[in-house]
Amino acid sequence: MKHTLMPVGEFAARRAKVLAQMQDNSIAFFSANSEVTRSNDTEYLFCQDKGFYYLTGFNEPDAVLMLVKSDSCHSVLFCLAKDPLAEVWHGRRVGAENAQKDYQFDQAFELAQLEDIAIEHLANKCAVYYCRGHQKAFDTQLMHWLAQVKGQSRQGIKAPQSLIDVQPLLNELRLIKSSAEIDIMRQVNQISGKAHQRAMKKTHGGVFEYQIEAELLHEFARHGARHAAYNSIVAGGENATILHYTDNCDPLADGELLLIDAGGELAGYAADITRTFPINGRFTEQQKALYQLVLDAQEQCINAIKPGQTLAKLNELCIEILTQGLIDLGILNGQLTELIADGACKKYFIHGLGHWLGLDVHDVGDYQVENRKQLRAFEPGMVLTIEPGLYFAKDDLDVEEQWRGIGIRIEDNVLVTDQGHENLTTNAPKSIQEIEQLMNK
Ligand code: GLY
Ligand code: MN
Ligand code: MN
């Protein structure tokens, strides 16, 4: 299945934006990920460094992007050399010549030339930008190059004085999504919503969690998102009270809930959707009450998203709704204001309300404007998740038995727009009625 993916010119435009923000007479390096061994001589599925990908669209391991800002600006890619024998064994490589043409770099070279060319360009630059501390091997390599440049001082060559962490600059660019990025994120949300629909239809007592995981992966791939953006959480019953449960190894029990947190990846972009539904297709009265409370909190938080809004404010709203709801259900006892001040509901709502979403599922971008409060005002083009949840441990004697071992989370992906917001998660059933209807068709 063909989807509209990122036009190659957008990667070049992003490089130009980085260059525009670099100081005069400087240089920047961005390195790709390397393959990671899974067992003996086999590797994990390769996942490109998302910052590197954002600037290149180049999906091979070990490559390096160099941006040079001197009299003119130019971008240079270093990549694995074409190698017929290696390619017969391990797969095709783009090679420097094709990379330069197809990815719109000003120049491209084989990796073997990286050191000499990097040292040549580091000479007499004022500053070098790199993702400090991001990849230890690259940091070491850069220090080695700088030492070599310093070693040329008798020839009158100066090494850069400033080493600047380029990550904040890159993260800020990535935080505001372009229309092409939003288009991809809409598509991957649609695909992932279909996968959640399929999971609901295939779920019944006795099926194993990993079998439902397989249904999700099948549906992602069927629609063009070949891989999951992160390990799918398929958590039946009390497994849902483990936030990052990915064992997915248990059979599902009639009468319990199933929490699925799963999203596909398309052109590098993640969806991150959670749905919780009854394994037998019908909510019990207790399940309904808790589910509706989480849903009310989620929908009211989403409805409040607009430019200028903050995650801190939404979190306050969420806590107020959940706390009042828990009082109404008799799970919390006391005055609303005091319980809010005491953070009483945090015992059951144990994670944050949401996070930025993009190439990384927990995407980059600063959340803080002062201290550690999430007071950054939303701007059009930001995409975030809204994912309230309530989790009651199996052995929590503070709550009545009827609530123990229940975990509920509902998570959508939302774009901040000029007018307010657009919920990208439109086709994953969410209301009690929609879920029961789909599961009992
Ligand atoms: N899927 C991970 C999260 O919701 O943050
Ligand atoms: Mn999330
Ligand atoms: Mn999630």
Short mmCIF file of C-alpha atoms and ligand atoms in Angstrom, two decimals:
data_model
loop_
_atom_site.label_atom_id
_atom_site.label_comp_id
_atom_site.label_asym_id
_atom_site.label_seq_id
_atom_site.Cartn_x
_atom_site.Cartn_y
_atom_site.Cartn_z
CA MET A 1 0.00 0.00 0.00
CA LYS A 2 1.36 3.41 -1.01
CA HIS A 3 1.15 6.40 1.30
CA THR A 4 2.19 9.98 0.79
CA LEU A 5 5.57 10.11 2.49
CA MET A 6 8.00 12.90 3.20
CA PRO A 7 9.17 14.83 0.13
CA VAL A 8 12.98 14.71 -0.02
CA GLY A 9 13.15 18.50 -0.26
CA GLU A 10 11.79 18.77 3.28
CA PHE A 11 14.89 17.08 4.69
CA ALA A 12 17.08 19.55 2.79
CA ALA A 13 14.97 22.45 4.10
CA ARG A 14 15.47 21.22 7.67
CA ARG A 15 19.25 21.15 7.16
CA ALA A 16 19.03 24.71 5.88
CA LYS A 17 17.15 25.72 9.06
CA VAL A 18 19.86 24.24 11.26
CA LEU A 19 22.57 25.97 9.20
CA ALA A 20 20.73 29.28 9.50
CA GLN A 21 20.84 29.04 13.29
CA MET A 22 24.50 28.03 13.50
CA GLN A 23 27.04 30.74 14.18
CA ASP A 24 29.33 31.90 11.38
CA ASN A 25 32.39 29.80 10.66
CA SER A 26 31.10 26.68 12.39
CA ILE A 27 30.47 23.03 11.69
CA ALA A 28 27.91 20.47 12.89
CA PHE A 29 27.91 16.70 13.02
CA PHE A 30 24.99 14.30 13.37
CA SER A 31 25.58 10.56 13.50
CA ALA A 32 23.33 7.66 12.56
CA ASN A 33 22.69 4.70 14.82
CA SER A 34 24.68 1.50 14.50
CA GLU A 35 23.16 -1.94 14.31
CA VAL A 36 22.72 -3.69 17.66
CA THR A 37 23.41 -7.39 18.15
CA ARG A 38 20.40 -9.42 19.23
CA SER A 39 22.07 -12.80 19.39
CA ASN A 40 25.45 -14.00 18.13
CA ASP A 41 25.61 -12.66 14.56
CA THR A 42 22.01 -11.51 14.15
CA GLU A 43 20.83 -7.97 14.81
CA TYR A 44 17.74 -6.27 16.16
CA LEU A 45 15.58 -4.61 13.57
CA PHE A 46 17.49 -1.44 12.68
CA CYS A 47 16.01 1.81 13.95
CA GLN A 48 17.61 5.01 12.73
CA ASP A 49 18.55 7.77 15.16
CA LYS A 50 15.52 10.01 14.87
CA GLY A 51 17.45 13.29 14.96
CA PHE A 52 19.71 12.07 12.17
CA TYR A 53 16.68 10.82 10.24
CA TYR A 54 14.91 14.16 10.66
CA LEU A 55 17.78 15.89 8.86
CA THR A 56 18.54 13.28 6.21
CA GLY A 57 15.74 10.75 5.60
CA PHE A 58 18.67 8.34 5.30
CA ASN A 59 18.03 4.96 6.83
CA GLU A 60 21.39 3.15 6.85
CA PRO A 61 23.53 2.54 9.94
CA ASP A 62 26.81 4.30 10.79
CA ALA A 63 26.37 7.28 8.45
CA VAL A 64 27.40 10.80 9.50
CA LEU A 65 25.97 14.13 8.39
CA MET A 66 28.29 17.14 8.41
CA LEU A 67 26.94 20.67 7.99
CA VAL A 68 29.51 23.34 7.21
CA LYS A 69 28.85 27.04 7.61
CA SER A 70 31.71 29.17 6.29
CA ASP A 71 31.62 31.51 3.27
CA SER A 72 28.84 29.29 1.97
CA CYS A 73 26.77 26.55 3.59
CA HIS A 74 26.90 22.96 2.58
CA SER A 75 25.75 19.54 3.69
CA VAL A 76 27.89 16.42 3.40
CA LEU A 77 26.86 12.81 3.99
CA PHE A 78 29.31 10.02 4.81
CA CYS A 79 27.89 6.54 4.31
CA LEU A 80 28.79 2.89 3.87
CA ALA A 81 30.61 2.13 0.62
CA LYS A 82 28.93 0.09 -2.09
CA ASP A 83 30.20 -3.47 -1.62
CA PRO A 84 28.79 -6.25 -3.82
CA LEU A 85 29.79 -9.04 -1.45
CA ALA A 86 28.41 -7.36 1.68
CA GLU A 87 25.25 -6.44 -0.23
CA VAL A 88 24.67 -10.01 -1.36
CA TRP A 89 24.78 -11.08 2.28
CA HIS A 90 23.21 -8.17 4.13
CA GLY A 91 21.19 -6.12 1.68
CA ARG A 92 21.52 -3.18 -0.67
CA ARG A 93 23.38 0.00 0.23
CA VAL A 94 22.63 3.40 -1.25
CA GLY A 95 26.29 4.35 -1.71
CA ALA A 96 27.76 7.86 -1.75
CA GLU A 97 27.00 8.65 -5.37
CA ASN A 98 23.30 7.82 -5.17
CA ALA A 99 22.97 9.37 -1.72
CA GLN A 100 24.20 12.71 -2.99
CA LYS A 101 21.72 12.72 -5.88
CA ASP A 102 18.68 11.10 -4.27
CA TYR A 103 18.84 12.83 -0.90
CA GLN A 104 19.92 16.25 -2.11
CA PHE A 105 23.22 16.51 -0.23
CA ASP A 106 25.79 18.94 -1.61
CA GLN A 107 28.40 16.22 -1.34
CA ALA A 108 28.58 12.60 -0.23
CA PHE A 109 31.58 10.40 0.53
CA GLU A 110 32.29 6.92 1.76
CA LEU A 111 32.82 6.55 5.49
CA ALA A 112 36.50 5.74 4.99
CA GLN A 113 37.01 9.42 4.06
CA LEU A 114 35.20 10.80 7.10
CA GLU A 115 38.17 11.34 9.39
CA ASP A 116 40.36 13.20 6.90
CA ILE A 117 37.55 15.42 5.64
CA ALA A 118 36.21 16.14 9.14
CA ILE A 119 39.67 17.17 10.38
CA GLU A 120 40.17 19.36 7.31
CA HIS A 121 36.86 21.16 7.95
CA LEU A 122 37.33 21.45 11.72
CA ALA A 123 40.50 23.44 11.15
CA ASN A 124 40.04 27.14 11.97
CA LYS A 125 36.32 26.82 12.73
CA CYS A 126 35.10 28.79 15.75
CA ALA A 127 32.50 26.30 16.95
CA VAL A 128 31.49 22.71 16.53
CA TYR A 129 27.91 21.57 17.10
CA TYR A 130 27.08 17.97 17.97
CA CYS A 131 24.62 15.97 20.07
CA ARG A 132 26.79 15.89 23.16
CA GLY A 133 26.49 12.71 25.20
CA HIS A 134 24.03 11.18 22.75
CA GLN A 135 26.34 8.58 21.25
CA LYS A 136 29.48 7.91 23.27
CA ALA A 137 31.40 6.41 20.34
CA PHE A 138 30.83 9.54 18.25
CA ASP A 139 31.84 11.83 21.13
CA THR A 140 35.10 9.90 21.44
CA GLN A 141 35.69 10.10 17.70
CA LEU A 142 35.12 13.86 17.67
CA MET A 143 37.51 14.43 20.60
CA HIS A 144 40.11 12.44 18.71
CA TRP A 145 39.65 14.62 15.61
CA LEU A 146 39.86 17.78 17.70
CA ALA A 147 43.08 16.56 19.27
CA GLN A 148 44.49 16.09 15.78
CA VAL A 149 43.47 19.61 14.75
CA LYS A 150 45.08 20.98 17.90
CA GLY A 151 48.22 19.07 16.96
CA GLN A 152 48.48 21.27 13.85
CA SER A 153 48.93 24.49 15.86
CA ARG A 154 52.52 24.96 14.67
CA GLN A 155 51.16 25.27 11.15
CA GLY A 156 48.98 28.13 12.46
CA ILE A 157 45.82 26.04 12.50
CA LYS A 158 43.35 26.66 15.30
CA ALA A 159 40.87 24.16 16.69
CA PRO A 160 37.26 25.24 17.46
CA GLN A 161 37.02 26.89 20.89
CA SER A 162 33.32 26.20 21.44
CA LEU A 163 31.70 22.81 21.62
CA ILE A 164 27.96 23.36 21.44
CA ASP A 165 25.24 20.84 22.16
CA VAL A 166 23.03 21.01 19.05
CA GLN A 167 20.27 18.90 20.58
CA PRO A 168 18.13 21.79 21.93
CA LEU A 169 18.18 23.52 18.52
CA LEU A 170 17.20 20.31 16.75
CA ASN A 171 14.54 19.41 19.33
CA GLU A 172 12.81 22.77 18.96
CA LEU A 173 12.59 22.27 15.19
CA ARG A 174 11.18 18.78 15.65
CA LEU A 175 8.57 19.95 18.16
CA ILE A 176 6.60 21.97 15.61
CA LYS A 177 5.32 19.66 12.89
CA SER A 178 5.06 20.71 9.25
CA SER A 179 2.00 19.96 7.13
CA ALA A 180 3.83 17.00 5.54
CA GLU A 181 4.60 15.58 8.99
CA ILE A 182 1.01 16.11 10.13
CA ASP A 183 -0.22 14.33 7.04
CA ILE A 184 1.90 11.27 7.89
CA MET A 185 0.82 11.38 11.53
CA ARG A 186 -2.84 11.44 10.45
CA GLN A 187 -2.22 8.38 8.28
CA VAL A 188 -0.40 6.39 10.95
CA ASN A 189 -3.17 7.20 13.40
CA GLN A 190 -5.78 5.91 10.96
CA ILE A 191 -3.80 2.70 10.45
CA SER A 192 -3.33 2.24 14.18
CA GLY A 193 -7.03 2.89 14.81
CA LYS A 194 -7.83 0.09 12.39
CA ALA A 195 -5.48 -2.18 14.32
CA HIS A 196 -7.31 -1.37 17.56
CA GLN A 197 -10.62 -2.16 15.84
CA ARG A 198 -9.24 -5.49 14.68
CA ALA A 199 -7.95 -6.29 18.17
CA MET A 200 -11.40 -5.61 19.64
CA LYS A 201 -13.03 -7.89 17.09
CA LYS A 202 -10.55 -10.73 17.69
CA THR A 203 -10.62 -10.59 21.49
CA HIS A 204 -12.44 -13.16 23.60
CA GLY A 205 -11.76 -15.25 26.68
CA GLY A 206 -8.99 -17.84 26.26
CA VAL A 207 -7.06 -16.00 23.53
CA PHE A 208 -3.47 -15.20 24.54
CA GLU A 209 -2.27 -11.62 24.78
CA TYR A 210 0.46 -12.29 22.20
CA GLN A 211 -2.17 -13.51 19.75
CA ILE A 212 -3.88 -10.12 19.96
CA GLU A 213 -0.46 -8.49 19.59
CA ALA A 214 -0.08 -10.47 16.34
CA GLU A 215 -3.45 -9.10 15.12
CA LEU A 216 -2.22 -5.55 15.76
CA LEU A 217 1.03 -6.12 13.87
CA HIS A 218 -0.86 -7.76 11.02
CA GLU A 219 -3.16 -4.76 10.65
CA PHE A 220 -0.32 -2.21 10.92
CA ALA A 221 1.60 -3.94 8.14
CA ARG A 222 -1.47 -4.59 6.00
CA HIS A 223 -1.96 -0.84 5.74
CA GLY A 224 1.67 0.12 5.16
CA ALA A 225 3.02 0.66 8.69
CA ARG A 226 5.30 -2.32 8.64
CA HIS A 227 6.50 -2.03 12.23
CA ALA A 228 5.13 -1.02 15.60
CA ALA A 229 6.43 2.31 16.88
CA TYR A 230 7.18 0.66 20.26
CA ASN A 231 6.60 -2.72 21.86
CA SER A 232 2.84 -3.20 22.04
CA ILE A 233 1.30 -3.46 25.48
CA VAL A 234 -1.45 -6.09 25.47
CA ALA A 235 -2.43 -6.41 29.10
CA GLY A 236 -5.39 -8.45 30.28
CA GLY A 237 -6.87 -8.11 33.78
CA GLU A 238 -4.40 -7.10 36.45
CA ASN A 239 -1.52 -7.01 33.92
CA ALA A 240 -2.98 -3.62 32.97
CA THR A 241 -1.81 -2.25 36.31
CA ILE A 242 1.80 -2.68 35.11
CA LEU A 243 2.34 0.47 33.06
CA HIS A 244 4.90 -0.85 30.59
CA TYR A 245 3.77 -4.49 30.52
CA THR A 246 5.09 -6.05 27.32
CA ASP A 247 5.36 -9.73 28.29
CA ASN A 248 2.01 -10.26 26.54
CA CYS A 249 2.12 -13.92 27.51
CA ASP A 250 -1.08 -14.60 29.46
CA PRO A 251 -4.47 -15.94 28.37
CA LEU A 252 -7.35 -13.46 28.49
CA ALA A 253 -10.12 -14.08 31.01
CA ASP A 254 -13.81 -13.58 30.33
CA GLY A 255 -15.15 -10.81 32.58
CA GLU A 256 -11.87 -8.87 32.75
CA LEU A 257 -10.69 -5.82 30.82
CA LEU A 258 -7.98 -5.74 28.18
CA LEU A 259 -5.71 -2.69 27.94
CA ILE A 260 -3.93 -2.26 24.60
CA ASP A 261 -1.33 0.48 24.14
CA ALA A 262 -0.08 0.13 20.57
CA GLY A 263 0.71 2.26 17.55
CA GLY A 264 2.29 1.73 14.18
CA GLU A 265 5.23 3.60 12.69
CA LEU A 266 4.97 5.17 9.26
CA ALA A 267 7.85 6.95 7.53
CA GLY A 268 9.49 7.06 10.96
CA TYR A 269 6.49 8.71 12.71
CA ALA A 270 4.75 7.07 15.66
CA ALA A 271 1.15 6.70 16.70
CA ASP A 272 0.58 6.04 20.40
CA ILE A 273 -2.96 4.88 21.12
CA THR A 274 -4.42 3.14 24.16
CA ARG A 275 -7.82 1.51 24.42
CA THR A 276 -9.29 -0.51 27.28
CA PHE A 277 -12.28 -2.77 26.66
CA PRO A 278 -14.08 -5.81 28.08
CA ILE A 279 -12.69 -9.14 26.94
CA ASN A 280 -16.21 -10.56 26.52
CA GLY A 281 -17.51 -7.44 24.77
CA ARG A 282 -19.72 -6.15 27.63
CA PHE A 283 -18.58 -3.84 30.43
CA THR A 284 -19.74 -4.73 33.96
CA GLU A 285 -21.33 -1.90 35.98
CA GLN A 286 -18.09 -1.34 37.95
CA GLN A 287 -15.97 -1.38 34.81
CA LYS A 288 -18.38 1.06 33.16
CA ALA A 289 -18.21 3.48 36.07
CA LEU A 290 -14.41 3.59 36.15
CA TYR A 291 -14.08 3.62 32.37
CA GLN A 292 -16.53 6.49 31.97
CA LEU A 293 -14.63 8.49 34.57
CA VAL A 294 -11.31 8.09 32.72
CA LEU A 295 -13.06 8.87 29.43
CA ASP A 296 -14.66 12.05 30.82
CA ALA A 297 -11.25 13.22 32.07
CA GLN A 298 -9.64 12.43 28.72
CA GLU A 299 -12.31 14.14 26.62
CA GLN A 300 -12.42 17.25 28.78
CA CYS A 301 -8.62 17.57 28.63
CA ILE A 302 -8.64 17.16 24.85
CA ASN A 303 -11.41 19.73 24.49
CA ALA A 304 -9.31 22.25 26.41
CA ILE A 305 -6.35 22.00 24.01
CA LYS A 306 -5.62 25.21 22.11
CA PRO A 307 -2.69 27.53 21.55
CA GLY A 308 -1.57 29.04 24.87
CA GLN A 309 -2.84 26.09 26.90
CA THR A 310 -0.28 24.19 29.02
CA LEU A 311 0.18 20.58 30.01
CA ALA A 312 0.33 21.70 33.64
CA LYS A 313 -3.16 23.22 33.39
CA LEU A 314 -4.54 20.14 31.66
CA ASN A 315 -3.00 17.98 34.35
CA GLU A 316 -4.78 20.07 37.01
CA LEU A 317 -8.05 19.67 35.15
CA CYS A 318 -7.54 15.93 34.85
CA ILE A 319 -6.72 15.55 38.54
CA GLU A 320 -9.80 17.52 39.51
CA ILE A 321 -12.09 15.35 37.38
CA LEU A 322 -10.53 12.08 38.51
CA THR A 323 -10.53 13.08 42.18
CA GLN A 324 -14.21 14.10 42.09
CA GLY A 325 -15.07 10.89 40.27
CA LEU A 326 -13.20 8.76 42.78
CA ILE A 327 -15.09 10.52 45.60
CA ASP A 328 -18.39 9.83 43.82
CA LEU A 329 -17.47 6.14 43.52
CA GLY A 330 -16.52 5.97 47.21
CA ILE A 331 -12.91 5.16 46.42
CA LEU A 332 -11.62 8.40 47.94
CA ASN A 333 -13.15 9.94 51.05
CA GLY A 334 -12.91 13.59 51.98
CA GLN A 335 -13.21 17.11 50.63
CA LEU A 336 -12.35 17.67 46.95
CA THR A 337 -9.98 20.59 47.59
CA GLU A 338 -8.11 18.79 50.36
CA LEU A 339 -7.80 15.59 48.39
CA ILE A 340 -6.47 17.55 45.41
CA ALA A 341 -4.00 19.39 47.66
CA ASP A 342 -2.87 16.02 49.09
CA GLY A 343 -2.47 14.54 45.61
CA ALA A 344 -4.72 11.67 46.67
CA CYS A 345 -5.57 10.48 43.16
CA LYS A 346 -1.88 10.20 42.22
CA LYS A 347 -1.93 6.84 43.98
CA TYR A 348 -4.17 5.58 41.16
CA PHE A 349 -3.16 7.95 38.33
CA ILE A 350 0.53 7.27 38.53
CA HIS A 351 1.95 8.73 35.32
CA GLY A 352 1.89 12.01 33.45
CA LEU A 353 -1.12 13.10 31.42
CA GLY A 354 0.73 13.13 28.10
CA HIS A 355 3.86 13.79 26.11
CA TRP A 356 5.02 15.16 22.76
CA LEU A 357 4.66 12.73 19.87
CA GLY A 358 6.48 12.59 16.55
CA LEU A 359 9.41 10.61 15.19
CA ASP A 360 10.02 9.37 18.73
CA VAL A 361 7.02 8.06 20.59
CA HIS A 362 8.14 10.13 23.57
CA ASP A 363 9.18 12.92 21.26
CA VAL A 364 11.79 15.57 21.89
CA GLY A 365 11.09 19.16 22.90
CA ASP A 366 11.25 21.02 26.16
CA TYR A 367 8.25 20.82 28.51
CA GLN A 368 9.46 23.39 31.01
CA VAL A 369 9.63 27.12 31.01
CA GLU A 370 10.42 27.45 34.70
CA ASN A 371 11.46 24.96 37.33
CA ARG A 372 10.01 21.56 36.56
CA LYS A 373 6.48 22.72 35.85
CA GLN A 374 4.96 21.84 32.50
CA LEU A 375 4.12 25.42 31.76
CA ARG A 376 5.16 25.64 28.14
CA ALA A 377 2.34 27.22 26.14
CA PHE A 378 1.02 25.07 23.30
CA GLU A 379 1.62 26.33 19.76
CA PRO A 380 0.02 25.28 16.46
CA GLY A 381 1.91 22.30 15.03
CA MET A 382 2.68 20.60 18.33
CA VAL A 383 1.38 17.04 18.66
CA LEU A 384 0.87 15.45 22.05
CA THR A 385 -0.83 12.48 23.66
CA ILE A 386 -3.58 12.76 26.23
CA GLU A 387 -3.63 9.58 28.27
CA PRO A 388 -5.23 9.61 31.70
CA GLY A 389 -5.46 6.30 33.51
CA LEU A 390 -6.52 4.68 36.76
CA TYR A 391 -4.77 1.62 38.14
CA PHE A 392 -5.77 -0.36 41.24
CA ALA A 393 -3.21 -2.91 42.37
CA LYS A 394 -4.45 -6.43 43.02
CA ASP A 395 -3.23 -6.25 46.63
CA ASP A 396 -4.37 -2.70 47.44
CA LEU A 397 -6.36 -3.13 50.64
CA ASP A 398 -7.26 0.60 50.65
CA VAL A 399 -9.90 0.00 47.99
CA GLU A 400 -12.86 -2.37 47.98
CA GLU A 401 -12.21 -5.73 46.41
CA GLN A 402 -14.40 -4.91 43.40
CA TRP A 403 -11.84 -2.35 42.15
CA ARG A 404 -8.67 -4.35 42.74
CA GLY A 405 -6.68 -5.56 39.75
CA ILE A 406 -8.27 -3.11 37.30
CA GLY A 407 -6.17 -0.88 35.04
CA ILE A 408 -7.70 1.56 32.56
CA ARG A 409 -5.95 4.00 30.23
CA ILE A 410 -7.36 5.85 27.23
CA GLU A 411 -4.88 7.60 24.94
CA ASP A 412 -5.37 9.74 21.85
CA ASN A 413 -2.96 11.81 19.74
CA VAL A 414 -3.84 15.46 19.36
CA LEU A 415 -2.54 18.22 17.10
CA VAL A 416 -2.61 21.82 18.31
CA THR A 417 -4.11 23.99 15.55
CA ASP A 418 -4.61 27.75 15.08
CA GLN A 419 -8.25 27.37 16.07
CA GLY A 420 -7.80 24.84 18.88
CA HIS A 421 -6.97 21.24 18.17
CA GLU A 422 -7.50 18.28 15.89
CA ASN A 423 -7.79 14.83 17.41
CA LEU A 424 -5.80 12.57 15.06
CA THR A 425 -7.21 9.45 16.74
CA THR A 426 -10.59 9.34 15.08
CA ASN A 427 -11.27 5.70 14.29
CA ALA A 428 -10.31 3.75 17.40
CA PRO A 429 -13.63 3.12 19.19
CA LYS A 430 -13.72 4.87 22.54
CA SER A 431 -17.24 5.30 23.94
CA ILE A 432 -18.78 2.39 25.83
CA GLN A 433 -21.50 2.16 23.20
CA GLU A 434 -19.08 2.18 20.23
CA ILE A 435 -16.90 -0.51 21.81
CA GLU A 436 -19.80 -2.79 22.76
CA GLN A 437 -21.36 -2.35 19.32
CA LEU A 438 -18.17 -3.28 17.48
CA MET A 439 -17.45 -6.26 19.71
CA ASN A 440 -20.97 -7.68 19.43
CA LYS A 441 -21.52 -7.29 15.70
N1 GLY B 1 3.15 3.91 24.79
C1 GLY B 1 3.90 4.60 25.74
C2 GLY B 1 3.18 5.76 26.27
O1 GLY B 1 1.97 5.82 26.19
O2 GLY B 1 3.76 6.70 26.74
MN MN B 2 1.87 7.82 25.38
MN MN B 3 0.88 4.72 24.84
#
